[in-house]
mmCIF file of C-alpha atoms in Angstrom:
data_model
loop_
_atom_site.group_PDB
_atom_site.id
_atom_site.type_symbol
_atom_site.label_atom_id
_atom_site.label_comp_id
_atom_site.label_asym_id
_atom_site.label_seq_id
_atom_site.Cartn_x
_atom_site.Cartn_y
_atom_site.Cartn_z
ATOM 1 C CA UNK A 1255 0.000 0.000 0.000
ATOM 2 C CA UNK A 1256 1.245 3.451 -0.873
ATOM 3 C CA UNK A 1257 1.599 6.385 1.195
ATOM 4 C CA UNK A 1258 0.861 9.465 -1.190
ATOM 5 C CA UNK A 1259 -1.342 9.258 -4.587
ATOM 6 C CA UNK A 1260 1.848 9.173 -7.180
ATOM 7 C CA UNK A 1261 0.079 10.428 -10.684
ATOM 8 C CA UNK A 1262 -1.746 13.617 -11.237
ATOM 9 C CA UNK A 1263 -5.323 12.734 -12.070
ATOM 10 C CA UNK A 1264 -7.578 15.367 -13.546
ATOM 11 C CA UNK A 1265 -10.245 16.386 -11.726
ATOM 12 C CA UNK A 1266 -9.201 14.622 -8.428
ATOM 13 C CA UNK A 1267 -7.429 15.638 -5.381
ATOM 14 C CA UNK A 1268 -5.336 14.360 -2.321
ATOM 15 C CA UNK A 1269 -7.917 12.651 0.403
ATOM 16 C CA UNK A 1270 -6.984 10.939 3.692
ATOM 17 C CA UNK A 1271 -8.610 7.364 4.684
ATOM 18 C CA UNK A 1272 -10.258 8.120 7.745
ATOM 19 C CA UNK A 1273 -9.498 4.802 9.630
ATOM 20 C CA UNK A 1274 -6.255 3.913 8.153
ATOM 21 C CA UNK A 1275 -4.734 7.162 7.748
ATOM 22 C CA UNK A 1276 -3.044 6.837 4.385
ATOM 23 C CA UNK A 1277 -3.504 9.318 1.645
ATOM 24 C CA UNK A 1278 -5.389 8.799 -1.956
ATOM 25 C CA UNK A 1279 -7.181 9.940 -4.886
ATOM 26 C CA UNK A 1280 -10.732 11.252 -4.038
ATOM 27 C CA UNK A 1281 -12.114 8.735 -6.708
ATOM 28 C CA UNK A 1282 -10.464 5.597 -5.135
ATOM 29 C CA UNK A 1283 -12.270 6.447 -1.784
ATOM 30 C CA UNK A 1284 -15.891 5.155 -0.743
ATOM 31 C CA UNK A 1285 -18.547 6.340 1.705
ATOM 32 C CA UNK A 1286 -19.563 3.765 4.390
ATOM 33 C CA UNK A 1287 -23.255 3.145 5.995
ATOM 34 C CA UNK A 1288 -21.605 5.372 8.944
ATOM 35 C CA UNK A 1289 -20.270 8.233 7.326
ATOM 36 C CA UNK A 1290 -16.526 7.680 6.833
ATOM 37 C CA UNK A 1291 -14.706 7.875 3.818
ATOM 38 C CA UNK A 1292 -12.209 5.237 3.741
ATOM 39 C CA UNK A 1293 -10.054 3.444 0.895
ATOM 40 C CA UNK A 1294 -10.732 0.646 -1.181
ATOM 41 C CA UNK A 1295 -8.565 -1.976 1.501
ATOM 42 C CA UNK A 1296 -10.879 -0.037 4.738
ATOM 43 C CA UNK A 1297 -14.172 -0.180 3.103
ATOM 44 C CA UNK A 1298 -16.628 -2.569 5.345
ATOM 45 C CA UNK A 1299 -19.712 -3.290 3.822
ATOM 46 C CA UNK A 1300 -23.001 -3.123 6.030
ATOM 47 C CA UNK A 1301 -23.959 -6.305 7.719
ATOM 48 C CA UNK A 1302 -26.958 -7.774 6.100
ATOM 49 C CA UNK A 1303 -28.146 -8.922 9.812
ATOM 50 C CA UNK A 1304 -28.549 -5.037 10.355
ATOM 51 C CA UNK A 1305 -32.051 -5.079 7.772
ATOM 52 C CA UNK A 1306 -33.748 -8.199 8.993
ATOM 53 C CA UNK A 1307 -36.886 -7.287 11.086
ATOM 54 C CA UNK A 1308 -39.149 -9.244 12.962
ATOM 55 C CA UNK A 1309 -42.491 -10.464 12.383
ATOM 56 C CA UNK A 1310 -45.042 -9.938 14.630
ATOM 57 C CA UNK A 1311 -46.064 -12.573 17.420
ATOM 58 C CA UNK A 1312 -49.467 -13.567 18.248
ATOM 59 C CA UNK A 1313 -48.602 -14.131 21.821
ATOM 60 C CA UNK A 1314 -52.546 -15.559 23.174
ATOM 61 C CA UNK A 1315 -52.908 -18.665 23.002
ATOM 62 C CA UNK A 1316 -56.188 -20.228 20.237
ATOM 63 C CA UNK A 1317 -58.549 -21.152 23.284
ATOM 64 C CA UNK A 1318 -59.142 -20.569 26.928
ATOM 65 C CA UNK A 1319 -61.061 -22.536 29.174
ATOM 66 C CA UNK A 1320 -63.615 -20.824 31.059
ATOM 67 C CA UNK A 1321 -62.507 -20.427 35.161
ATOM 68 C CA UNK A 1322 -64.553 -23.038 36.501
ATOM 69 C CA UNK A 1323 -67.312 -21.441 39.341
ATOM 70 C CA UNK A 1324 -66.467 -22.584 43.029
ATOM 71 C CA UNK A 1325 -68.615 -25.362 44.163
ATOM 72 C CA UNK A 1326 -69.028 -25.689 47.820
ATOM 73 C CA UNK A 1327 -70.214 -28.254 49.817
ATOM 74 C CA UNK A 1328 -73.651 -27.997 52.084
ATOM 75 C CA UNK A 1329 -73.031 -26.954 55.295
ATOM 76 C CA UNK A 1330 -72.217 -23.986 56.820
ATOM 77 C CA UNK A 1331 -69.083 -22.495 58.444
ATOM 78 C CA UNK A 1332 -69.135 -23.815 61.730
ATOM 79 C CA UNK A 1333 -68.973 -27.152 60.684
ATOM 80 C CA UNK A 1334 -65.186 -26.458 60.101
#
């Protein structure tokens, strides 16, 4: 890897990596998903795991039985 751009290229000019640190053409450097402009041997393409969404659960369940009513036996309290 070279340090400095060696060839005059029209319409270009001198730009610095921003995670390596090593000077190139503005044309040989890409924007990544975060904002950096880094070189060709930098660049780090987006994850594909960063797009995948989730569906939507239906959490209830299908049926619910019905709470079954208290059934108590005759008597009354004091026979306890």
């Amino acid at each position: 890897m070279r340090r400095y751009p060696r060839k005059f290229k029209k319409g270009q000019w001198k730009a610095t990596c921003q995670r390596c640190g090593f000077h190139f053409h503005s044309g040989e450097m890409r924007q990544e998903w975060n904002g950096l402009r880094v070189c060709k041997y930098c660049y780090d393409p987006r994850q594909s795991q960063d797009f995948v969404r989730g569906r939507a659960e239906n959490e209830a369940p299908p049926w619910v039985a019905a709470e079954p009513t208290p059934e108590f036996g005759e008597g009354s309290k004091d026979d306890l």
